Structure formats: structure tokens, C-alpha cells
mmCIF file of C-alpha atoms in Angstrom:
data_model
loop_
_atom_site.group_PDB
_atom_site.id
_atom_site.type_symbol
_atom_site.label_atom_id
_atom_site.label_comp_id
_atom_site.label_asym_id
_atom_site.label_seq_id
_atom_site.Cartn_x
_atom_site.Cartn_y
_atom_site.Cartn_z
ATOM 1 C CA UNK J 1 14.011 -18.392 13.822
ATOM 2 C CA UNK J 2 12.997 -16.078 10.987
ATOM 3 C CA UNK J 3 10.780 -18.782 9.515
ATOM 4 C CA UNK J 4 9.088 -19.265 12.873
ATOM 5 C CA UNK J 5 8.533 -15.538 13.171
ATOM 6 C CA UNK J 6 6.999 -15.434 9.698
ATOM 7 C CA UNK J 7 4.683 -18.317 10.569
ATOM 8 C CA UNK J 8 3.608 -16.533 13.760
ATOM 9 C CA UNK J 9 3.011 -13.353 11.767
ATOM 10 C CA UNK J 10 0.805 -15.256 9.323
ATOM 11 C CA UNK J 11 -1.142 -16.675 12.255
ATOM 12 C CA UNK J 12 -1.560 -13.165 13.666
ATOM 13 C CA UNK J 13 -2.779 -11.967 10.264
ATOM 14 C CA UNK J 14 -5.379 -14.742 10.252
ATOM 15 C CA UNK J 15 -6.583 -13.642 13.690
ATOM 16 C CA UNK J 16 -6.738 -10.019 12.511
ATOM 17 C CA UNK J 17 -8.822 -10.994 9.474
ATOM 18 C CA UNK J 18 -11.230 -12.984 11.653
ATOM 19 C CA UNK J 19 -11.550 -10.011 14.029
ATOM 20 C CA UNK J 20 -12.200 -7.748 11.049
ATOM 21 C CA UNK J 21 -15.069 -10.003 10.030
ATOM 22 C CA UNK J 22 -16.488 -10.224 13.541
ATOM 23 C CA UNK J 23 -16.270 -6.670 14.882
ATOM 24 C CA UNK J 24 -17.939 -3.515 13.632
ATOM 25 C CA UNK J 25 -21.183 -1.625 14.006
ATOM 26 C CA UNK J 26 -22.850 -5.037 14.043
ATOM 27 C CA UNK J 27 -20.845 -7.676 15.912
ATOM 28 C CA UNK J 28 -21.116 -11.160 14.442
ATOM 29 C CA UNK J 29 -20.614 -14.453 16.331
ATOM 30 C CA UNK J 30 -17.579 -16.483 15.331
ATOM 31 C CA UNK J 31 -19.774 -19.506 14.546
ATOM 32 C CA UNK J 32 -21.648 -17.531 11.882
ATOM 33 C CA UNK J 33 -18.473 -17.093 9.808
ATOM 34 C CA UNK J 34 -18.092 -20.824 9.237
ATOM 35 C CA UNK J 35 -21.824 -21.302 8.693
ATOM 36 C CA UNK J 36 -21.959 -18.528 6.075
ATOM 37 C CA UNK J 37 -19.565 -20.487 3.856
ATOM 38 C CA UNK J 38 -20.733 -24.037 4.562
ATOM 39 C CA UNK J 39 -24.478 -23.472 4.895
ATOM 40 C CA UNK J 40 -25.166 -20.073 3.362
ATOM 41 C CA UNK J 41 -28.600 -18.720 4.233
ATOM 42 C CA UNK J 42 -29.809 -16.024 1.833
ATOM 43 C CA UNK J 43 -32.326 -14.803 4.387
ATOM 44 C CA UNK J 44 -29.701 -14.343 7.129
ATOM 45 C CA UNK J 45 -28.520 -10.762 7.554
ATOM 46 C CA UNK J 46 -25.363 -11.939 9.299
ATOM 47 C CA UNK J 47 -24.429 -14.259 6.419
ATOM 48 C CA UNK J 48 -25.091 -11.484 3.915
ATOM 49 C CA UNK J 49 -22.857 -9.040 5.817
ATOM 50 C CA UNK J 50 -20.066 -11.597 6.095
ATOM 51 C CA UNK J 51 -20.049 -12.656 2.433
ATOM 52 C CA UNK J 52 -20.652 -9.297 0.756
ATOM 53 C CA UNK J 53 -19.123 -6.748 3.173
ATOM 54 C CA UNK J 54 -16.764 -8.034 5.848
ATOM 55 C CA UNK J 55 -14.787 -10.699 3.961
ATOM 56 C CA UNK J 56 -14.051 -8.538 0.878
ATOM 57 C CA UNK J 57 -13.134 -5.634 3.146
ATOM 58 C CA UNK J 58 -10.704 -7.700 5.220
ATOM 59 C CA UNK J 59 -9.052 -9.286 2.186
ATOM 60 C CA UNK J 60 -8.696 -5.984 0.319
ATOM 61 C CA UNK J 61 -7.157 -4.379 3.409
ATOM 62 C CA UNK J 62 -4.717 -7.300 3.592
ATOM 63 C CA UNK J 63 -3.510 -7.158 -0.019
ATOM 64 C CA UNK J 64 -3.410 -3.350 -0.096
ATOM 65 C CA UNK J 65 -1.386 -3.193 3.116
ATOM 66 C CA UNK J 66 1.001 -5.879 1.863
ATOM 67 C CA UNK J 67 1.455 -4.125 -1.492
ATOM 68 C CA UNK J 68 2.143 -0.712 0.012
ATOM 69 C CA UNK J 69 4.624 -2.130 2.525
ATOM 70 C CA UNK J 70 6.581 -4.010 -0.148
ATOM 71 C CA UNK J 71 6.570 -0.957 -2.413
ATOM 72 C CA UNK J 72 7.945 1.177 0.419
ATOM 73 C CA UNK J 73 10.673 -1.354 1.231
ATOM 74 C CA UNK J 74 11.795 -1.440 -2.405
ATOM 75 C CA UNK J 75 11.761 2.341 -2.772
ATOM 76 C CA UNK J 76 13.904 2.805 0.311
ATOM 77 C CA UNK J 77 16.584 0.602 -1.259
ATOM 78 C CA UNK J 78 16.682 1.989 -4.782
ATOM 79 C CA UNK J 79 16.599 5.613 -3.555
ATOM 80 C CA UNK J 80 18.747 5.011 -0.443
ATOM 81 C CA UNK J 81 16.252 7.153 1.437
ATOM 82 C CA UNK J 82 14.808 5.951 4.784
ATOM 83 C CA UNK J 83 11.565 7.918 4.341
ATOM 84 C CA UNK J 84 10.832 6.823 0.778
ATOM 85 C CA UNK J 85 7.313 5.496 0.191
ATOM 86 C CA UNK J 86 4.664 5.556 -2.558
ATOM 87 C CA UNK J 87 2.733 8.291 -0.742
ATOM 88 C CA UNK J 88 5.659 10.661 -0.136
ATOM 89 C CA UNK J 89 7.199 10.202 -3.578
ATOM 90 C CA UNK J 90 4.082 11.076 -5.538
ATOM 91 C CA UNK J 91 3.343 7.578 -6.841
ATOM 92 C CA UNK J 92 0.024 7.362 -4.983
ATOM 93 C CA UNK J 93 -0.917 10.936 -5.915
ATOM 94 C CA UNK J 94 -0.247 10.334 -9.594
ATOM 95 C CA UNK J 95 -2.294 7.128 -9.566
ATOM 96 C CA UNK J 96 -5.157 8.847 -7.756
ATOM 97 C CA UNK J 97 -5.141 11.765 -10.203
ATOM 98 C CA UNK J 98 -5.441 9.466 -13.208
ATOM 99 C CA UNK J 99 -8.270 7.497 -11.581
ATOM 100 C CA UNK J 100 -10.177 10.719 -10.873
ATOM 101 C CA UNK J 101 -9.671 11.924 -14.444
ATOM 102 C CA UNK J 102 -10.716 8.569 -15.896
ATOM 103 C CA UNK J 103 -13.789 8.366 -13.691
ATOM 104 C CA UNK J 104 -14.944 11.980 -13.771
ATOM 105 C CA UNK J 105 -13.834 13.256 -17.160
ATOM 106 C CA UNK J 106 -13.829 10.137 -19.329
ATOM 107 C CA UNK J 107 -16.770 8.474 -17.578
ATOM 108 C CA UNK J 108 -14.939 5.186 -17.032
ATOM 109 C CA UNK J 109 -16.374 3.021 -14.257
ATOM 110 C CA UNK J 110 -14.995 -0.488 -14.839
ATOM 111 C CA UNK J 111 -12.479 -1.581 -12.219
ATOM 112 C CA UNK J 112 -10.165 -3.147 -14.767
ATOM 113 C CA UNK J 113 -9.940 0.081 -16.762
ATOM 114 C CA UNK J 114 -9.517 2.234 -13.650
ATOM 115 C CA UNK J 115 -6.690 -0.027 -12.503
ATOM 116 C CA UNK J 116 -4.877 0.507 -15.790
ATOM 117 C CA UNK J 117 -5.256 4.271 -15.409
ATOM 118 C CA UNK J 118 -3.945 4.037 -11.833
ATOM 119 C CA UNK J 119 -0.893 2.127 -13.058
ATOM 120 C CA UNK J 120 -0.363 4.724 -15.775
ATOM 121 C CA UNK J 121 -0.557 7.559 -13.243
ATOM 122 C CA UNK J 122 1.856 5.773 -10.902
ATOM 123 C CA UNK J 123 4.291 5.228 -13.770
ATOM 124 C CA UNK J 124 4.136 8.855 -14.927
ATOM 125 C CA UNK J 125 4.588 10.371 -11.472
ATOM 126 C CA UNK J 126 7.280 7.872 -10.484
ATOM 127 C CA UNK J 127 9.235 8.508 -13.691
ATOM 128 C CA UNK J 128 9.106 12.264 -13.183
ATOM 129 C CA UNK J 129 10.307 11.968 -9.590
ATOM 130 C CA UNK J 130 13.216 9.672 -10.499
ATOM 131 C CA UNK J 131 14.213 11.932 -13.379
ATOM 132 C CA UNK J 132 14.146 15.099 -11.280
ATOM 133 C CA UNK J 133 15.945 13.353 -8.444
ATOM 134 C CA UNK J 134 18.712 12.111 -10.746
ATOM 135 C CA UNK J 135 19.572 15.197 -12.802
ATOM 136 C CA UNK J 136 22.854 16.932 -12.044
ATOM 137 C CA UNK J 137 26.448 15.850 -11.710
ATOM 138 C CA UNK J 138 25.974 14.182 -8.342
ATOM 139 C CA UNK J 139 23.183 11.950 -9.643
ATOM 140 C CA UNK J 140 20.415 10.691 -7.384
ATOM 141 C CA UNK J 141 20.695 11.778 -3.757
ATOM 142 C CA UNK J 142 18.219 11.263 -0.891
ATOM 143 C CA UNK J 143 17.632 15.010 -0.516
ATOM 144 C CA UNK J 144 17.046 15.651 -4.219
ATOM 145 C CA UNK J 145 14.654 12.773 -4.696
ATOM 146 C CA UNK J 146 12.767 13.648 -1.494
ATOM 147 C CA UNK J 147 12.258 17.208 -2.683
ATOM 148 C CA UNK J 148 11.230 15.981 -6.142
ATOM 149 C CA UNK J 149 8.780 13.504 -4.610
ATOM 150 C CA UNK J 150 7.240 16.125 -2.343
ATOM 151 C CA UNK J 151 6.839 18.549 -5.251
ATOM 152 C CA UNK J 152 5.229 15.992 -7.571
ATOM 153 C CA UNK J 153 2.958 14.682 -4.819
ATOM 154 C CA UNK J 154 1.790 18.240 -4.072
ATOM 155 C CA UNK J 155 1.307 18.934 -7.777
ATOM 156 C CA UNK J 156 -0.889 15.905 -8.473
ATOM 157 C CA UNK J 157 -2.787 16.389 -5.217
ATOM 158 C CA UNK J 158 -3.566 19.996 -6.148
ATOM 159 C CA UNK J 159 -4.622 18.985 -9.661
ATOM 160 C CA UNK J 160 -6.922 16.325 -8.227
ATOM 161 C CA UNK J 161 -8.519 18.704 -5.739
ATOM 162 C CA UNK J 162 -8.907 21.408 -8.380
ATOM 163 C CA UNK J 163 -10.703 19.069 -10.755
ATOM 164 C CA UNK J 164 -12.979 17.749 -8.039
ATOM 165 C CA UNK J 165 -13.948 21.230 -6.862
ATOM 166 C CA UNK J 166 -15.069 22.019 -10.396
ATOM 167 C CA UNK J 167 -17.408 19.038 -10.235
ATOM 168 C CA UNK J 168 -19.463 19.031 -7.040
ATOM 169 C CA UNK J 169 -21.027 15.628 -7.682
ATOM 170 C CA UNK J 170 -17.616 14.113 -8.279
ATOM 171 C CA UNK J 171 -16.311 15.626 -5.032
ATOM 172 C CA UNK J 172 -19.027 13.961 -2.949
ATOM 173 C CA UNK J 173 -18.557 10.576 -4.590
ATOM 174 C CA UNK J 174 -14.795 10.249 -4.394
ATOM 175 C CA UNK J 175 -13.750 12.214 -1.300
ATOM 176 C CA UNK J 176 -13.743 9.193 1.037
ATOM 177 C CA UNK J 177 -11.794 7.136 -1.504
ATOM 178 C CA UNK J 178 -9.151 9.865 -1.785
ATOM 179 C CA UNK J 179 -8.498 9.716 1.957
ATOM 180 C CA UNK J 180 -8.017 5.962 1.660
ATOM 181 C CA UNK J 181 -10.760 3.474 2.430
ATOM 182 C CA UNK J 182 -11.521 -0.221 2.089
ATOM 183 C CA UNK J 183 -15.205 0.104 2.985
ATOM 184 C CA UNK J 184 -17.831 -0.618 0.358
ATOM 185 C CA UNK J 185 -15.577 -2.802 -1.801
ATOM 186 C CA UNK J 186 -16.549 -6.174 -3.240
ATOM 187 C CA UNK J 187 -14.728 -9.296 -4.340
ATOM 188 C CA UNK J 188 -14.800 -8.322 -8.008
ATOM 189 C CA UNK J 189 -12.640 -5.296 -7.204
ATOM 190 C CA UNK J 190 -10.107 -7.522 -5.467
ATOM 191 C CA UNK J 191 -10.067 -10.027 -8.328
ATOM 192 C CA UNK J 192 -9.375 -7.248 -10.849
ATOM 193 C CA UNK J 193 -6.303 -5.870 -9.054
ATOM 194 C CA UNK J 194 -4.896 -9.115 -7.651
ATOM 195 C CA UNK J 195 -2.978 -10.151 -10.810
ATOM 196 C CA UNK J 196 -1.055 -6.846 -10.862
ATOM 197 C CA UNK J 197 -0.223 -7.153 -7.173
ATOM 198 C CA UNK J 198 0.865 -10.772 -7.622
ATOM 199 C CA UNK J 199 3.215 -9.856 -10.481
ATOM 200 C CA UNK J 200 4.681 -6.999 -8.443
ATOM 201 C CA UNK J 201 5.215 -9.302 -5.459
ATOM 202 C CA UNK J 202 6.860 -11.950 -7.655
ATOM 203 C CA UNK J 203 9.238 -9.379 -9.174
ATOM 204 C CA UNK J 204 10.130 -8.152 -5.682
ATOM 205 C CA UNK J 205 10.943 -11.687 -4.517
ATOM 206 C CA UNK J 206 13.043 -12.419 -7.597
ATOM 207 C CA UNK J 207 15.000 -9.187 -7.072
ATOM 208 C CA UNK J 208 15.559 -9.726 -3.352
ATOM 209 C CA UNK J 209 19.150 -11.003 -3.731
ATOM 210 C CA UNK J 210 20.037 -8.149 -6.067
ATOM 211 C CA UNK J 211 18.510 -5.622 -3.655
ATOM 212 C CA UNK J 212 20.851 -6.944 -0.962
ATOM 213 C CA UNK J 213 23.812 -6.055 -3.164
ATOM 214 C CA UNK J 214 22.274 -2.709 -4.060
ATOM 215 C CA UNK J 215 22.189 -1.854 -0.346
ATOM 216 C CA UNK J 216 25.992 -1.572 -0.448
ATOM 217 C CA UNK J 217 25.810 1.251 -2.971
ATOM 218 C CA UNK J 218 25.758 1.521 -6.748
ATOM 219 C CA UNK J 219 29.553 1.533 -7.109
ATOM 220 C CA UNK J 220 29.995 -1.648 -5.098
ATOM 221 C CA UNK J 221 27.072 -3.316 -6.873
ATOM 222 C CA UNK J 222 28.552 -2.517 -10.285
ATOM 223 C CA UNK J 223 31.938 -3.795 -9.158
ATOM 224 C CA UNK J 224 30.266 -7.085 -8.210
ATOM 225 C CA UNK J 225 28.772 -7.340 -11.691
ATOM 226 C CA UNK J 226 25.251 -6.114 -10.926
ATOM 227 C CA UNK J 227 23.365 -4.279 -13.661
ATOM 228 C CA UNK J 228 22.099 -1.547 -11.410
ATOM 229 C CA UNK J 229 20.050 0.253 -14.070
ATOM 230 C CA UNK J 230 18.193 -2.934 -15.002
ATOM 231 C CA UNK J 231 17.640 -3.849 -11.342
ATOM 232 C CA UNK J 232 16.283 -0.417 -10.478
ATOM 233 C CA UNK J 233 14.066 -0.447 -13.566
ATOM 234 C CA UNK J 234 12.544 -3.799 -12.636
ATOM 235 C CA UNK J 235 12.181 -2.674 -9.028
ATOM 236 C CA UNK J 236 10.387 0.467 -10.213
ATOM 237 C CA UNK J 237 7.988 -1.670 -12.257
ATOM 238 C CA UNK J 238 7.221 -3.691 -9.116
ATOM 239 C CA UNK J 239 6.534 -0.478 -7.177
ATOM 240 C CA UNK J 240 4.222 0.819 -9.913
ATOM 241 C CA UNK J 241 2.267 -2.440 -10.051
ATOM 242 C CA UNK J 242 1.938 -2.729 -6.276
ATOM 243 C CA UNK J 243 1.177 0.904 -5.501
ATOM 244 C CA UNK J 244 -0.974 1.538 -8.571
ATOM 245 C CA UNK J 245 -3.182 -1.495 -7.967
ATOM 246 C CA UNK J 246 -3.492 -0.626 -4.283
ATOM 247 C CA UNK J 247 -4.585 2.936 -5.064
ATOM 248 C CA UNK J 248 -7.120 1.669 -7.606
ATOM 249 C CA UNK J 249 -8.885 -0.510 -5.052
ATOM 250 C CA UNK J 250 -8.346 1.327 -1.751
ATOM 251 C CA UNK J 251 -7.312 4.885 -2.569
ATOM 252 C CA UNK J 252 -4.008 6.599 -1.755
ATOM 253 C CA UNK J 253 -3.437 5.253 1.769
ATOM 254 C CA UNK J 254 -0.374 6.877 3.297
ATOM 255 C CA UNK J 255 2.430 5.879 5.695
ATOM 256 C CA UNK J 256 2.134 2.081 5.466
ATOM 257 C CA UNK J 257 5.151 2.064 3.146
ATOM 258 C CA UNK J 258 7.190 4.026 5.688
ATOM 259 C CA UNK J 259 6.249 2.315 8.937
ATOM 260 C CA UNK J 260 6.483 -1.367 8.020
ATOM 261 C CA UNK J 261 9.907 -1.588 6.301
ATOM 262 C CA UNK J 262 11.625 0.000 9.317
ATOM 263 C CA UNK J 263 9.875 -2.355 11.727
ATOM 264 C CA UNK J 264 10.788 -5.343 9.557
ATOM 265 C CA UNK J 265 14.465 -4.372 9.293
ATOM 266 C CA UNK J 266 14.558 -3.963 13.077
ATOM 267 C CA UNK J 267 13.108 -7.466 13.530
ATOM 268 C CA UNK J 268 14.898 -9.509 10.843
ATOM 269 C CA UNK J 269 17.757 -7.354 9.558
ATOM 270 C CA UNK J 270 18.413 -6.078 6.050
ATOM 271 C CA UNK J 271 18.330 -9.341 4.090
ATOM 272 C CA UNK J 272 15.627 -8.613 1.514
ATOM 273 C CA UNK J 273 14.927 -12.314 1.028
ATOM 274 C CA UNK J 274 13.202 -11.942 4.399
ATOM 275 C CA UNK J 275 12.334 -8.240 4.316
ATOM 276 C CA UNK J 276 9.955 -8.689 1.349
ATOM 277 C CA UNK J 277 7.767 -11.483 2.805
ATOM 278 C CA UNK J 278 7.819 -9.988 6.300
ATOM 279 C CA UNK J 279 6.810 -6.597 4.894
ATOM 280 C CA UNK J 280 3.899 -8.216 3.065
ATOM 281 C CA UNK J 281 2.554 -9.929 6.175
ATOM 282 C CA UNK J 282 3.127 -7.068 8.635
ATOM 283 C CA UNK J 283 1.768 -4.526 6.130
ATOM 284 C CA UNK J 284 -1.391 -6.605 5.843
ATOM 285 C CA UNK J 285 -1.682 -6.829 9.642
ATOM 286 C CA UNK J 286 -1.240 -3.079 10.027
ATOM 287 C CA UNK J 287 -3.937 -2.125 7.534
ATOM 288 C CA UNK J 288 -6.428 -4.745 8.727
ATOM 289 C CA UNK J 289 -6.055 -3.677 12.381
ATOM 290 C CA UNK J 290 -6.163 0.000 11.395
ATOM 291 C CA UNK J 291 -9.408 -0.686 9.552
ATOM 292 C CA UNK J 292 -10.851 -2.346 12.658
ATOM 293 C CA UNK J 293 -9.857 0.676 14.750
ATOM 294 C CA UNK J 294 -11.405 3.080 12.237
ATOM 295 C CA UNK J 295 -14.817 1.568 12.964
ATOM 296 C CA UNK J 296 -14.724 2.621 16.626
ATOM 297 C CA UNK J 297 -13.323 6.164 16.563
ATOM 298 C CA UNK J 298 -16.648 7.820 15.746
ATOM 299 C CA UNK J 299 -19.197 5.082 16.406
ATOM 300 C CA UNK J 300 -21.772 4.535 14.948
ATOM 301 C CA UNK J 301 -20.071 6.158 11.945
ATOM 302 C CA UNK J 302 -16.782 5.011 10.484
ATOM 303 C CA UNK J 303 -13.752 7.041 9.482
ATOM 304 C CA UNK J 304 -11.640 6.077 6.447
ATOM 305 C CA UNK J 305 -8.731 3.783 7.235
ATOM 306 C CA UNK J 306 -6.389 6.390 5.759
ATOM 307 C CA UNK J 307 -7.107 8.558 8.798
ATOM 308 C CA UNK J 308 -5.945 5.771 11.119
ATOM 309 C CA UNK J 309 -2.719 5.173 9.193
ATOM 310 C CA UNK J 310 -2.036 8.919 9.288
ATOM 311 C CA UNK J 311 -2.510 8.988 13.073
ATOM 312 C CA UNK J 312 0.012 6.159 13.396
ATOM 313 C CA UNK J 313 2.312 7.309 10.626
ATOM 314 C CA UNK J 314 2.946 10.978 11.375
ATOM 315 C CA UNK J 315 4.746 10.410 14.728
ATOM 316 C CA UNK J 316 6.701 7.535 13.174
ATOM 317 C CA UNK J 317 7.671 9.714 10.214
ATOM 318 C CA UNK J 318 8.936 12.448 12.533
ATOM 319 C CA UNK J 319 10.954 9.887 14.491
ATOM 320 C CA UNK J 320 12.559 8.435 11.348
ATOM 321 C CA UNK J 321 13.314 11.896 9.961
ATOM 322 C CA UNK J 322 14.994 12.987 13.201
ATOM 323 C CA UNK J 323 16.893 9.724 13.501
ATOM 324 C CA UNK J 324 18.092 9.971 9.910
ATOM 325 C CA UNK J 325 19.326 13.515 10.495
ATOM 326 C CA UNK J 326 21.348 12.455 13.505
ATOM 327 C CA UNK J 327 22.826 9.496 11.606
ATOM 328 C CA UNK J 328 24.150 11.869 8.962
#
């Protein structure tokens, strides 16, 4: 049953990607998609749009959505916090800050180098949050790590905005990216970040059995022979790779890492051998469809996809927060 559901989800993702290629300011016939790959015509505007704009955009939205959803699912386990996500815990903000510094201050423009800076920023901010959330006799608690994540996210966001305001040209160039956008990307950008995302996804899959044990609590996991520190460290590396690479290519898109894991656990339960792949597919579907919707809100202009995820995510966040409070 779960395998059938995953296959149906993959089929739905394929349909979403095709719709992303077809629909926009300029609608493209379905037949032109196949022709653009089999019989590419350099003089055809439709073929040019498909190959250089729509296909890279759809694929980047897919991998970014999958990465953010998996990262959120992992964070919610290792922090035991139902609202944990890369955006709320400062991981995205730290990655974005380092990309802005590398691009504006150091003059770095290569995607490979910017990705490394994004990973560094994600690692720094994530480490600070986990340290602040773990100090004290009671160790890591959901409240402490939430407060630490909110503080670090606000700090890096303020630092980013402050630097950009001091550089007017920089502000104009990077504002849309900071909101979260997959428009204007090309295949080279995807190729540069894909290895980091693939490694993060592989680590998440390999840890899925251990994450199931970790769900029962650190004490129980240690009693069953699990090395909880090593598992959480590897899981944190996966989060940094997934979130950092996603921020490098699409900006700090919020709420995907909160919405999808809860939907997945409602559909297939808490077995992370299924939660991880389902989160990847449904996260990709969410961001691709959100990107399609962002093209129609203010036609003929487009809004960044981060605006769409915020519209969907804020009510969901409030619902999860209220539900979590009642459960306590």
C-alpha cells in the first residue's frame, strides 16, 4: 500500500513538472516539450523557453522542495520538536548570510563556491542553535531549541539586511533570491548543488532505521545500543547538506520543512524508512505547484515562490503550534 502510494506520488510529481513546463506567462503546447528534446529548433522561441527556462526551473524546484522537506523531517526527530525546520532554526538564515557575504563582500560569483559558503553558513548557524539549545542541566528541550533557533534566525536575517542596505546595488540584485525563488536559474546551477543534495539524501536513508529508534527518546535509544550522539551528528550533516545546497540554488524558502513532514506522518505513519522518500516526493510536488501558482498571482508579473510557501505555511504553522500546545 505504501509502495503504491509512493508510485502514485511520483506520477503526480511528473504531472506537476509537465504543468510547470507548460503553464506561465507564455503557455506552451504539450507536443512542443517532446519536440524540443528530440528535434530541437534553435530558431523556435518555444523550444528555447523549454530548454533554458522552464525545465531547469521545474527541476530545481523539485530538488529544493525535496531537500527542504527531508531536512525538516530529520530536524523534527533529532530535536523532538514538531515545528523544527531549516527556516525556523536559523539554518537557512545562516546559509543565506554567508552567500550574501561571499557574493557582495568577497566578489565570489561561481555557483560551486557559493554553495560551499552556503554549507558553511548552515553549519555555523546550526551548530550555534544546537549548542544553545543543549546547555543546562536538562539538556536539549523543544522550548530551548526553538527559542535558540528563533534568536539565531533573527540575528543572521538582521545581519544580512544590514549588509544589503549598506550596498544599494547588492540589495537590488539579491532581494528576490532572499525571499526564495527558482526563476532565472539554469541547469549548471542544478548540477553544482545536486551532489551535495544526493549525499544528504543518502545519509538520511541510511539513518532511517536509527531515526525510528531515536523517536522513542534518547534514553530508550541508548538502552537499545544506539549511539545517539553519532546518529544526531550524521543527521545534522545531512540537514546541512540538504538545506545549504537548497539555499544556494533557490534562496531561503520557508515552511516546506514544516508542512510536508506532518502530512507524510499522517499518511504513512512514523516509520522513517517511508517518511524520508515520501517527504522527498511530496516536498518536490509542493514547491513545483507553489511555483506554478506564483506565476498567476500578479500576472503578467511573477512573485517569488517563497511568497506562496509563506501563504500556505503560516496557517499550517499556527495549527501545528496550537495542536502541540494542547498535546502537552
